[in-house]
Amino acid sequence: MTQTTEAAAALQKPEPRRPRIHRAWFVAAVTFVTIIGAAAFRSLPGLLIDPLNEDFGWSRGTIGAAVSVNLALYGLTAPFAAALMDRFGIRRVVAVALTVIAIGSGVTVWMTEPWQLLLCWGLLVGLGTGSMALAFAATVTNRWFTERRGLVTGILTAASASGQLIFLPVLSWIVENHNWRPAAVTVALAALAVVPFVWLLLRDHPADVGLKPYGAQEFVPKPPPVPGAARRAVTVLLSAVRTGPFWLLAGTFAICGASTNGLIQTHFVPAAHDHHMPITTAASLLAVIGVFDVVGTVASGWFTDRYDARRLLAVYYALRGISLLFLPMLLAPSVHPPMIFFIVFYGLDWVATVPPTMALCREHFGEDSAIVFGWVLASHQVGAAAVAFLGGVARDVFGAYDVVWYAAGALCAAAALMALVIRRGTGTPKATATAVS
């Protein structure tokens, strides 16, 4: 009788209340803060060109070469970082990456030769940033969310722009008033400050805390660690390169990198300074790009959940190309309304391409989409690296950046056409079968 009463009481006992806010949103928030803190290293390269040229007499092509190595490694490391996250977990990979960034940035204060810039800022910071690339955001989104993926992608992508908004004015003020070395130390400290947040608050998978991914109908067990991270990254690539959508996505994203990180982020400040605009003013304009980048990227994520990603990409690239064609006419010693319009317009379009590109990777490559996106991001950074270097060479040869702006505008027009010919995905994770076999 007692057992029957206890059983009835157990049946009547209410289930423990689940939190109103899913844990996935807290993980996304930690990821957002992490990317903001790590964004300091993204803000500094464009501010270093003139000071290093003045301090050491290094040509802009030489400095641009170090920046190009950084940008290339940022992309080429990303697919291996995504595979390493599958093997060792997100927390470990990101914490180590931030530490490497801090070391690479901090050691630059003692450099005296160009090869040291290539080693510290090019190699070390490049490897660290590659592990903190958008593949990090893609991995978090794929594991923790089945709904609102476009929105979350937009928010996490916007985090880098938010960090740029925070750090660019600060770093430009430090560079102008205290030279570039204290700015490099600031970057190192910012990267180190984020490590405790990652280690204590970030979780690798919803199953670690006994939850379903946000929006999922069923519990998803945590997959076992995947050995052979490098082999898996290469295997997924070998499968993806057999498909047309991969090459179109890689090509459009290479142009995206060329026209953003490689061109505007690296060369806008020195180009504006060529027209006698103060460095702090030009850096503040880049920070304003960061403000509107947040708005544009989050909106793009919302659009990606509702509209054809291919058409969104075509519109974004076409508008970006048109705006670049007008930029040479807008540069002046002071800020005027047409320049403000360009900054706002370009900010809205800055990385609005990321949510639809991620969505197309998921559509065509299924479970391997984070690694495939890592390789697509590698093409983004190869494009950025090429323009970071060639832009500096063009400035040395022609004495101005005009030819670079016009070439980038033409490339964006080509990217718009490429986006339109990407075929629709079948929903089959094509790369997965090959990767597992």
mmCIF file of N, CA and C in Angstrom, residues 62-189:
data_model
loop_
_atom_site.group_PDB
_atom_site.id
_atom_site.type_symbol
_atom_site.label_atom_id
_atom_site.label_comp_id
_atom_site.label_asym_id
_atom_site.label_seq_id
_atom_site.Cartn_x
_atom_site.Cartn_y
_atom_site.Cartn_z
ATOM 1 N N THR A 62 56.151 45.500 -48.607
ATOM 2 C CA THR A 62 56.731 44.605 -47.605
ATOM 3 C C THR A 62 55.782 44.412 -46.432
ATOM 4 N N ILE A 63 55.213 45.505 -45.953
ATOM 5 C CA ILE A 63 54.257 45.414 -44.837
ATOM 6 C C ILE A 63 53.006 44.686 -45.293
ATOM 7 N N GLY A 64 52.570 44.983 -46.511
ATOM 8 C CA GLY A 64 51.392 44.284 -47.042
ATOM 9 C C GLY A 64 51.611 42.795 -47.180
ATOM 10 N N ALA A 65 52.868 42.372 -47.441
ATOM 11 C CA ALA A 65 53.167 40.945 -47.541
ATOM 12 C C ALA A 65 52.916 40.253 -46.209
ATOM 13 N N ALA A 66 53.318 40.886 -45.094
ATOM 14 C CA ALA A 66 53.066 40.299 -43.768
ATOM 15 C C ALA A 66 51.573 40.219 -43.497
ATOM 16 N N VAL A 67 50.851 41.280 -43.851
ATOM 17 C CA VAL A 67 49.400 41.268 -43.663
ATOM 18 C C VAL A 67 48.762 40.184 -44.532
ATOM 19 N N SER A 68 49.297 39.991 -45.744
ATOM 20 C CA SER A 68 48.723 38.977 -46.634
ATOM 21 C C SER A 68 48.954 37.569 -46.095
ATOM 22 N N VAL A 69 50.126 37.326 -45.485
ATOM 23 C CA VAL A 69 50.366 36.025 -44.854
ATOM 24 C C VAL A 69 49.376 35.803 -43.719
ATOM 25 N N ASN A 70 49.159 36.847 -42.933
ATOM 26 C CA ASN A 70 48.185 36.773 -41.843
ATOM 27 C C ASN A 70 46.803 36.417 -42.373
ATOM 28 N N LEU A 71 46.375 37.124 -43.407
ATOM 29 C CA LEU A 71 45.033 36.904 -43.953
ATOM 30 C C LEU A 71 44.908 35.530 -44.591
ATOM 31 N N ALA A 72 45.964 35.085 -45.296
ATOM 32 C CA ALA A 72 45.915 33.768 -45.934
ATOM 33 C C ALA A 72 45.827 32.664 -44.891
ATOM 34 N N LEU A 73 46.651 32.743 -43.854
ATOM 35 C CA LEU A 73 46.611 31.727 -42.804
ATOM 36 C C LEU A 73 45.295 31.771 -42.035
ATOM 37 N N TYR A 74 44.734 32.959 -41.890
ATOM 38 C CA TYR A 74 43.419 33.100 -41.262
ATOM 39 C C TYR A 74 42.399 32.205 -41.962
ATOM 40 N N GLY A 75 42.494 32.153 -43.299
ATOM 41 C CA GLY A 75 41.565 31.317 -44.040
ATOM 42 C C GLY A 75 41.986 29.867 -44.134
ATOM 43 N N LEU A 76 43.271 29.611 -44.403
ATOM 44 C CA LEU A 76 43.728 28.242 -44.625
ATOM 45 C C LEU A 76 43.688 27.397 -43.357
ATOM 46 N N THR A 77 43.782 28.042 -42.190
ATOM 47 C CA THR A 77 43.712 27.304 -40.929
ATOM 48 C C THR A 77 42.283 26.921 -40.577
ATOM 49 N N ALA A 78 41.305 27.685 -41.078
ATOM 50 C CA ALA A 78 39.917 27.533 -40.649
ATOM 51 C C ALA A 78 39.354 26.115 -40.813
ATOM 52 N N PRO A 79 39.504 25.461 -41.984
ATOM 53 C CA PRO A 79 38.915 24.118 -42.105
ATOM 54 C C PRO A 79 39.555 23.116 -41.156
ATOM 55 N N PHE A 80 40.870 23.235 -40.915
ATOM 56 C CA PHE A 80 41.528 22.336 -39.967
ATOM 57 C C PHE A 80 41.079 22.641 -38.543
ATOM 58 N N ALA A 81 40.829 23.923 -38.254
ATOM 59 C CA ALA A 81 40.330 24.287 -36.932
ATOM 60 C C ALA A 81 38.951 23.699 -36.692
ATOM 61 N N ALA A 82 38.093 23.715 -37.724
ATOM 62 C CA ALA A 82 36.760 23.108 -37.579
ATOM 63 C C ALA A 82 36.872 21.622 -37.285
ATOM 64 N N ALA A 83 37.791 20.938 -37.977
ATOM 65 C CA ALA A 83 38.004 19.516 -37.712
ATOM 66 C C ALA A 83 38.610 19.298 -36.326
ATOM 67 N N LEU A 84 39.517 20.170 -35.905
ATOM 68 C CA LEU A 84 40.100 20.063 -34.563
ATOM 69 C C LEU A 84 39.045 20.259 -33.481
ATOM 70 N N MET A 85 38.069 21.121 -33.741
ATOM 71 C CA MET A 85 36.974 21.296 -32.784
ATOM 72 C C MET A 85 36.147 20.026 -32.649
ATOM 73 N N ASP A 86 36.000 19.282 -33.746
ATOM 74 C CA ASP A 86 35.327 17.986 -33.673
ATOM 75 C C ASP A 86 36.155 16.978 -32.886
ATOM 76 N N ARG A 87 37.463 17.138 -32.909
ATOM 77 C CA ARG A 87 38.346 16.168 -32.248
ATOM 78 C C ARG A 87 38.588 16.510 -30.774
ATOM 79 N N PHE A 88 38.900 17.779 -30.486
ATOM 80 C CA PHE A 88 39.301 18.168 -29.134
ATOM 81 C C PHE A 88 38.294 19.053 -28.409
ATOM 82 N N GLY A 89 37.282 19.533 -29.117
ATOM 83 C CA GLY A 89 36.293 20.394 -28.495
ATOM 84 C C GLY A 89 36.544 21.861 -28.788
ATOM 85 N N ILE A 90 35.468 22.623 -28.748
ATOM 86 C CA ILE A 90 35.548 24.040 -29.094
ATOM 87 C C ILE A 90 36.387 24.800 -28.073
ATOM 88 N N ARG A 91 36.149 24.532 -26.786
ATOM 89 C CA ARG A 91 36.827 25.307 -25.735
ATOM 90 C C ARG A 91 38.342 25.241 -25.848
ATOM 91 N N ARG A 92 38.879 24.041 -26.006
ATOM 92 C CA ARG A 92 40.335 23.893 -26.039
ATOM 93 C C ARG A 92 40.948 24.596 -27.234
ATOM 94 N N VAL A 93 40.331 24.407 -28.405
ATOM 95 C CA VAL A 93 40.895 24.988 -29.629
ATOM 96 C C VAL A 93 40.878 26.517 -29.551
ATOM 97 N N VAL A 94 39.765 27.082 -29.101
ATOM 98 C CA VAL A 94 39.648 28.540 -29.062
ATOM 99 C C VAL A 94 40.565 29.136 -28.002
ATOM 100 N N ALA A 95 40.672 28.487 -26.832
ATOM 101 C CA ALA A 95 41.552 29.003 -25.781
ATOM 102 C C ALA A 95 43.016 29.017 -26.234
ATOM 103 N N VAL A 96 43.452 27.939 -26.883
ATOM 104 C CA VAL A 96 44.829 27.893 -27.392
ATOM 105 C C VAL A 96 45.036 28.948 -28.475
ATOM 106 N N ALA A 97 44.041 29.126 -29.347
ATOM 107 C CA ALA A 97 44.163 30.111 -30.431
ATOM 108 C C ALA A 97 44.330 31.523 -29.876
ATOM 109 N N LEU A 98 43.557 31.870 -28.870
ATOM 110 C CA LEU A 98 43.670 33.198 -28.283
ATOM 111 C C LEU A 98 45.040 33.410 -27.641
ATOM 112 N N THR A 99 45.567 32.369 -27.030
ATOM 113 C CA THR A 99 46.897 32.474 -26.421
ATOM 114 C C THR A 99 47.974 32.700 -27.479
ATOM 115 N N VAL A 100 47.873 31.989 -28.597
ATOM 116 C CA VAL A 100 48.840 32.169 -29.692
ATOM 117 C C VAL A 100 48.761 33.581 -30.256
ATOM 118 N N ILE A 101 47.546 34.111 -30.392
ATOM 119 C CA ILE A 101 47.378 35.487 -30.864
ATOM 120 C C ILE A 101 48.082 36.459 -29.925
ATOM 121 N N ALA A 102 47.892 36.264 -28.624
ATOM 122 C CA ALA A 102 48.500 37.166 -27.641
ATOM 123 C C ALA A 102 50.019 37.131 -27.728
ATOM 124 N N ILE A 103 50.582 35.931 -27.890
ATOM 125 C CA ILE A 103 52.039 35.801 -27.991
ATOM 126 C C ILE A 103 52.547 36.493 -29.258
ATOM 127 N N GLY A 104 51.902 36.214 -30.383
ATOM 128 C CA GLY A 104 52.347 36.784 -31.648
ATOM 129 C C GLY A 104 52.272 38.295 -31.660
ATOM 130 N N SER A 105 51.198 38.858 -31.140
ATOM 131 C CA SER A 105 51.057 40.307 -31.122
ATOM 132 C C SER A 105 52.015 40.950 -30.129
ATOM 133 N N GLY A 106 52.155 40.325 -28.960
ATOM 134 C CA GLY A 106 53.022 40.909 -27.938
ATOM 135 C C GLY A 106 54.491 40.936 -28.323
ATOM 136 N N VAL A 107 54.963 39.903 -29.023
ATOM 137 C CA VAL A 107 56.378 39.804 -29.376
ATOM 138 C C VAL A 107 56.771 40.840 -30.430
ATOM 139 N N THR A 108 55.801 41.365 -31.182
ATOM 140 C CA THR A 108 56.137 42.325 -32.242
ATOM 141 C C THR A 108 56.802 43.591 -31.703
ATOM 142 N N VAL A 109 56.631 43.894 -30.426
ATOM 143 C CA VAL A 109 57.198 45.142 -29.904
ATOM 144 C C VAL A 109 58.728 45.114 -29.918
ATOM 145 N N TRP A 110 59.337 43.928 -30.040
ATOM 146 C CA TRP A 110 60.799 43.821 -30.073
ATOM 147 C C TRP A 110 61.358 43.605 -31.478
ATOM 148 N N MET A 111 60.513 43.618 -32.509
ATOM 149 C CA MET A 111 61.011 43.309 -33.848
ATOM 150 C C MET A 111 61.810 44.479 -34.417
ATOM 151 N N THR A 112 62.765 44.134 -35.278
ATOM 152 C CA THR A 112 63.587 45.147 -35.956
ATOM 153 C C THR A 112 63.747 44.851 -37.444
ATOM 154 N N GLU A 113 63.342 43.651 -37.888
ATOM 155 C CA GLU A 113 63.509 43.239 -39.282
ATOM 156 C C GLU A 113 62.165 42.803 -39.872
ATOM 157 N N PRO A 114 62.006 42.927 -41.208
ATOM 158 C CA PRO A 114 60.740 42.528 -41.836
ATOM 159 C C PRO A 114 60.375 41.066 -41.604
ATOM 160 N N TRP A 115 61.376 40.147 -41.565
ATOM 161 C CA TRP A 115 61.052 38.739 -41.380
ATOM 162 C C TRP A 115 60.420 38.489 -40.011
ATOM 163 N N GLN A 116 60.755 39.336 -39.049
ATOM 164 C CA GLN A 116 60.140 39.193 -37.726
ATOM 165 C C GLN A 116 58.667 39.585 -37.755
ATOM 166 N N LEU A 117 58.336 40.588 -38.568
ATOM 167 C CA LEU A 117 56.921 40.936 -38.760
ATOM 168 C C LEU A 117 56.183 39.787 -39.425
ATOM 169 N N LEU A 118 56.822 39.162 -40.427
ATOM 170 C CA LEU A 118 56.215 38.007 -41.091
ATOM 171 C C LEU A 118 55.994 36.858 -40.115
ATOM 172 N N LEU A 119 56.970 36.630 -39.221
ATOM 173 C CA LEU A 119 56.868 35.528 -38.264
ATOM 174 C C LEU A 119 55.796 35.791 -37.213
ATOM 175 N N CYS A 120 55.840 36.984 -36.597
ATOM 176 C CA CYS A 120 54.939 37.259 -35.470
ATOM 177 C C CYS A 120 53.519 37.566 -35.945
ATOM 178 N N TRP A 121 53.402 38.636 -36.745
ATOM 179 C CA TRP A 121 52.068 39.032 -37.167
ATOM 180 C C TRP A 121 51.541 38.151 -38.300
ATOM 181 N N GLY A 122 52.435 37.719 -39.181
ATOM 182 C CA GLY A 122 51.986 36.879 -40.288
ATOM 183 C C GLY A 122 51.677 35.460 -39.857
ATOM 184 N N LEU A 123 52.691 34.761 -39.280
ATOM 185 C CA LEU A 123 52.532 33.341 -38.975
ATOM 186 C C LEU A 123 51.738 33.089 -37.693
ATOM 187 N N LEU A 124 52.227 33.611 -36.551
ATOM 188 C CA LEU A 124 51.596 33.284 -35.271
ATOM 189 C C LEU A 124 50.171 33.843 -35.171
ATOM 190 N N VAL A 125 50.031 35.137 -35.428
ATOM 191 C CA VAL A 125 48.698 35.722 -35.335
ATOM 192 C C VAL A 125 47.791 35.148 -36.425
ATOM 193 N N GLY A 126 48.361 34.841 -37.605
ATOM 194 C CA GLY A 126 47.561 34.237 -38.666
ATOM 195 C C GLY A 126 47.008 32.877 -38.278
ATOM 196 N N LEU A 127 47.851 32.043 -37.672
ATOM 197 C CA LEU A 127 47.390 30.725 -37.226
ATOM 198 C C LEU A 127 46.340 30.855 -36.123
ATOM 199 N N GLY A 128 46.577 31.762 -35.184
ATOM 200 C CA GLY A 128 45.614 31.944 -34.108
ATOM 201 C C GLY A 128 44.281 32.460 -34.592
ATOM 202 N N THR A 129 44.323 33.448 -35.465
ATOM 203 C CA THR A 129 43.072 34.004 -35.981
ATOM 204 C C THR A 129 42.329 33.001 -36.858
ATOM 205 N N GLY A 130 43.077 32.151 -37.554
ATOM 206 C CA GLY A 130 42.426 31.131 -38.373
ATOM 207 C C GLY A 130 41.582 30.183 -37.549
ATOM 208 N N SER A 131 42.039 29.887 -36.339
ATOM 209 C CA SER A 131 41.272 29.027 -35.450
ATOM 210 C C SER A 131 40.102 29.756 -34.811
ATOM 211 N N MET A 132 40.122 31.098 -34.913
ATOM 212 C CA MET A 132 39.019 31.913 -34.408
ATOM 213 C C MET A 132 38.166 32.447 -35.550
ATOM 214 N N ALA A 133 38.303 31.848 -36.724
ATOM 215 C CA ALA A 133 37.616 32.356 -37.904
ATOM 216 C C ALA A 133 36.131 32.028 -37.834
ATOM 217 N N LEU A 134 35.436 32.337 -38.918
ATOM 218 C CA LEU A 134 33.992 32.127 -38.946
ATOM 219 C C LEU A 134 33.604 30.662 -38.848
ATOM 220 N N ALA A 135 34.570 29.745 -39.041
ATOM 221 C CA ALA A 135 34.268 28.334 -38.815
ATOM 222 C C ALA A 135 33.889 28.095 -37.361
ATOM 223 N N PHE A 136 34.412 28.889 -36.444
ATOM 224 C CA PHE A 136 34.031 28.829 -35.032
ATOM 225 C C PHE A 136 32.547 29.122 -34.878
ATOM 226 N N ALA A 137 32.100 30.219 -35.490
ATOM 227 C CA ALA A 137 30.679 30.567 -35.443
ATOM 228 C C ALA A 137 29.826 29.505 -36.120
ATOM 229 N N ALA A 138 30.318 28.961 -37.238
ATOM 230 C CA ALA A 138 29.558 27.924 -37.950
ATOM 231 C C ALA A 138 29.418 26.666 -37.099
ATOM 232 N N THR A 139 30.488 26.273 -36.398
ATOM 233 C CA THR A 139 30.439 25.081 -35.567
ATOM 234 C C THR A 139 29.461 25.256 -34.417
ATOM 235 N N VAL A 140 29.514 26.405 -33.751
ATOM 236 C CA VAL A 140 28.585 26.672 -32.647
ATOM 237 C C VAL A 140 27.150 26.663 -33.148
ATOM 238 N N THR A 141 26.910 27.317 -34.275
ATOM 239 C CA THR A 141 25.553 27.386 -34.824
ATOM 240 C C THR A 141 25.035 26.012 -35.203
ATOM 241 N N ASN A 142 25.849 25.210 -35.870
ATOM 242 C CA ASN A 142 25.404 23.887 -36.311
ATOM 243 C C ASN A 142 25.124 22.959 -35.140
ATOM 244 N N ARG A 143 25.897 23.072 -34.062
ATOM 245 C CA ARG A 143 25.707 22.160 -32.933
ATOM 246 C C ARG A 143 24.550 22.564 -32.027
ATOM 247 N N TRP A 144 24.380 23.840 -31.795
ATOM 248 C CA TRP A 144 23.460 24.301 -30.768
ATOM 249 C C TRP A 144 22.098 24.728 -31.302
ATOM 250 N N PHE A 145 21.948 24.902 -32.623
ATOM 251 C CA PHE A 145 20.696 25.415 -33.180
ATOM 252 C C PHE A 145 20.252 24.558 -34.366
ATOM 253 N N THR A 146 18.954 24.270 -34.404
ATOM 254 C CA THR A 146 18.352 23.749 -35.623
ATOM 255 C C THR A 146 17.373 24.761 -36.206
ATOM 256 N N GLU A 147 16.895 25.677 -35.381
ATOM 257 C CA GLU A 147 16.092 26.802 -35.846
ATOM 258 C C GLU A 147 16.867 28.092 -35.631
ATOM 259 N N ARG A 148 16.474 29.132 -36.354
ATOM 260 C CA ARG A 148 17.088 30.461 -36.254
ATOM 261 C C ARG A 148 18.578 30.447 -36.603
ATOM 262 N N ARG A 149 18.995 29.512 -37.435
ATOM 263 C CA ARG A 149 20.419 29.436 -37.769
ATOM 264 C C ARG A 149 20.879 30.669 -38.540
ATOM 265 N N GLY A 150 20.066 31.148 -39.457
ATOM 266 C CA GLY A 150 20.448 32.332 -40.217
ATOM 267 C C GLY A 150 20.609 33.537 -39.314
ATOM 268 N N LEU A 151 19.661 33.720 -38.375
ATOM 269 C CA LEU A 151 19.731 34.846 -37.452
ATOM 270 C C LEU A 151 20.968 34.754 -36.564
ATOM 271 N N VAL A 152 21.232 33.561 -36.008
ATOM 272 C CA VAL A 152 22.385 33.382 -35.129
ATOM 273 C C VAL A 152 23.688 33.591 -35.904
ATOM 274 N N THR A 153 23.733 33.084 -37.126
ATOM 275 C CA THR A 153 24.914 33.301 -37.963
ATOM 276 C C THR A 153 25.168 34.788 -38.164
ATOM 277 N N GLY A 154 24.106 35.530 -38.439
ATOM 278 C CA GLY A 154 24.254 36.964 -38.621
ATOM 279 C C GLY A 154 24.747 37.660 -37.366
ATOM 280 N N ILE A 155 24.210 37.259 -36.213
ATOM 281 C CA ILE A 155 24.622 37.884 -34.953
ATOM 282 C C ILE A 155 26.085 37.588 -34.657
ATOM 283 N N LEU A 156 26.503 36.326 -34.820
ATOM 284 C CA LEU A 156 27.888 35.972 -34.506
ATOM 285 C C LEU A 156 28.860 36.589 -35.510
ATOM 286 N N THR A 157 28.445 36.683 -36.750
ATOM 287 C CA THR A 157 29.294 37.342 -37.738
ATOM 288 C C THR A 157 29.444 38.820 -37.417
ATOM 289 N N ALA A 158 28.366 39.420 -36.925
ATOM 290 C CA ALA A 158 28.408 40.837 -36.567
ATOM 291 C C ALA A 158 29.301 41.103 -35.369
ATOM 292 N N ALA A 159 29.614 40.077 -34.592
ATOM 293 C CA ALA A 159 30.451 40.273 -33.408
ATOM 294 C C ALA A 159 31.811 40.847 -33.777
ATOM 295 N N SER A 160 32.370 40.378 -34.886
ATOM 296 C CA SER A 160 33.667 40.895 -35.310
ATOM 297 C C SER A 160 33.588 42.380 -35.621
ATOM 298 N N ALA A 161 32.491 42.785 -36.262
ATOM 299 C CA ALA A 161 32.302 44.207 -36.546
ATOM 300 C C ALA A 161 32.117 44.995 -35.262
ATOM 301 N N SER A 162 31.438 44.419 -34.281
ATOM 302 C CA SER A 162 31.258 45.098 -32.997
ATOM 303 C C SER A 162 32.607 45.308 -32.318
ATOM 304 N N GLY A 163 33.467 44.286 -32.402
ATOM 305 C CA GLY A 163 34.798 44.434 -31.835
ATOM 306 C C GLY A 163 35.595 45.502 -32.554
ATOM 307 N N GLN A 164 35.425 45.555 -33.878
ATOM 308 C CA GLN A 164 36.091 46.597 -34.655
ATOM 309 C C GLN A 164 35.619 47.969 -34.212
ATOM 310 N N LEU A 165 34.315 48.097 -33.953
ATOM 311 C CA LEU A 165 33.748 49.360 -33.487
ATOM 312 C C LEU A 165 34.377 49.769 -32.163
ATOM 313 N N ILE A 166 34.620 48.799 -31.280
ATOM 314 C CA ILE A 166 35.180 49.094 -29.964
ATOM 315 C C ILE A 166 36.659 49.438 -30.063
ATOM 316 N N PHE A 167 37.408 48.637 -30.829
ATOM 317 C CA PHE A 167 38.864 48.738 -30.782
ATOM 318 C C PHE A 167 39.471 49.746 -31.761
ATOM 319 N N LEU A 168 38.835 49.961 -32.921
ATOM 320 C CA LEU A 168 39.460 50.828 -33.917
ATOM 321 C C LEU A 168 39.725 52.241 -33.400
ATOM 322 N N PRO A 169 38.741 52.924 -32.814
ATOM 323 C CA PRO A 169 39.042 54.271 -32.312
ATOM 324 C C PRO A 169 40.111 54.264 -31.220
ATOM 325 N N VAL A 170 40.057 53.256 -30.344
ATOM 326 C CA VAL A 170 41.032 53.169 -29.253
ATOM 327 C C VAL A 170 42.434 52.943 -29.804
ATOM 328 N N LEU A 171 42.563 51.963 -30.713
ATOM 329 C CA LEU A 171 43.885 51.643 -31.254
ATOM 330 C C LEU A 171 44.434 52.781 -32.108
ATOM 331 N N SER A 172 43.567 53.427 -32.874
ATOM 332 C CA SER A 172 44.049 54.546 -33.699
ATOM 333 C C SER A 172 44.544 55.688 -32.812
ATOM 334 N N TRP A 173 43.854 55.943 -31.691
ATOM 335 C CA TRP A 173 44.305 56.977 -30.770
ATOM 336 C C TRP A 173 45.653 56.606 -30.156
ATOM 337 N N ILE A 174 45.805 55.320 -29.793
ATOM 338 C CA ILE A 174 47.072 54.866 -29.222
ATOM 339 C C ILE A 174 48.204 55.006 -30.237
ATOM 340 N N VAL A 175 47.939 54.591 -31.494
ATOM 341 C CA VAL A 175 48.974 54.670 -32.524
ATOM 342 C C VAL A 175 49.381 56.118 -32.768
ATOM 343 N N GLU A 176 48.409 57.014 -32.846
ATOM 344 C CA GLU A 176 48.721 58.406 -33.163
ATOM 345 C C GLU A 176 49.420 59.126 -32.011
ATOM 346 N N ASN A 177 49.089 58.752 -30.764
ATOM 347 C CA ASN A 177 49.627 59.475 -29.614
ATOM 348 C C ASN A 177 50.777 58.769 -28.909
ATOM 349 N N HIS A 178 50.857 57.437 -29.060
ATOM 350 C CA HIS A 178 51.885 56.689 -28.332
ATOM 351 C C HIS A 178 52.639 55.701 -29.219
ATOM 352 N N ASN A 179 52.495 55.803 -30.530
ATOM 353 C CA ASN A 179 53.140 54.911 -31.490
ATOM 354 C C ASN A 179 52.456 53.541 -31.500
ATOM 355 N N TRP A 180 52.967 52.656 -32.327
ATOM 356 C CA TRP A 180 52.255 51.403 -32.599
ATOM 357 C C TRP A 180 52.521 50.321 -31.565
ATOM 358 N N ARG A 181 53.614 50.383 -30.816
ATOM 359 C CA ARG A 181 53.939 49.302 -29.878
ATOM 360 C C ARG A 181 52.896 49.139 -28.762
ATOM 361 N N PRO A 182 52.473 50.219 -28.094
ATOM 362 C CA PRO A 182 51.417 50.048 -27.097
ATOM 363 C C PRO A 182 50.122 49.484 -27.691
ATOM 364 N N ALA A 183 49.851 49.792 -28.950
ATOM 365 C CA ALA A 183 48.657 49.236 -29.598
ATOM 366 C C ALA A 183 48.785 47.721 -29.747
ATOM 367 N N ALA A 184 49.991 47.245 -30.118
ATOM 368 C CA ALA A 184 50.205 45.801 -30.238
ATOM 369 C C ALA A 184 50.042 45.108 -28.892
ATOM 370 N N VAL A 185 50.519 45.735 -27.823
ATOM 371 C CA VAL A 185 50.351 45.163 -26.480
ATOM 372 C C VAL A 185 48.873 45.127 -26.096
ATOM 373 N N THR A 186 48.133 46.152 -26.472
ATOM 374 C CA THR A 186 46.693 46.180 -26.189
ATOM 375 C C THR A 186 45.978 45.006 -26.845
ATOM 376 N N VAL A 187 46.358 44.710 -28.093
ATOM 377 C CA VAL A 187 45.774 43.561 -28.789
ATOM 378 C C VAL A 187 46.073 42.264 -28.039
ATOM 379 N N ALA A 188 47.313 42.112 -27.591
ATOM 380 C CA ALA A 188 47.698 40.903 -26.870
ATOM 381 C C ALA A 188 46.892 40.750 -25.582
ATOM 382 N N LEU A 189 46.736 41.833 -24.834
ATOM 383 C CA LEU A 189 45.984 41.773 -23.573
ATOM 384 C C LEU A 189 44.500 41.490 -23.815
#
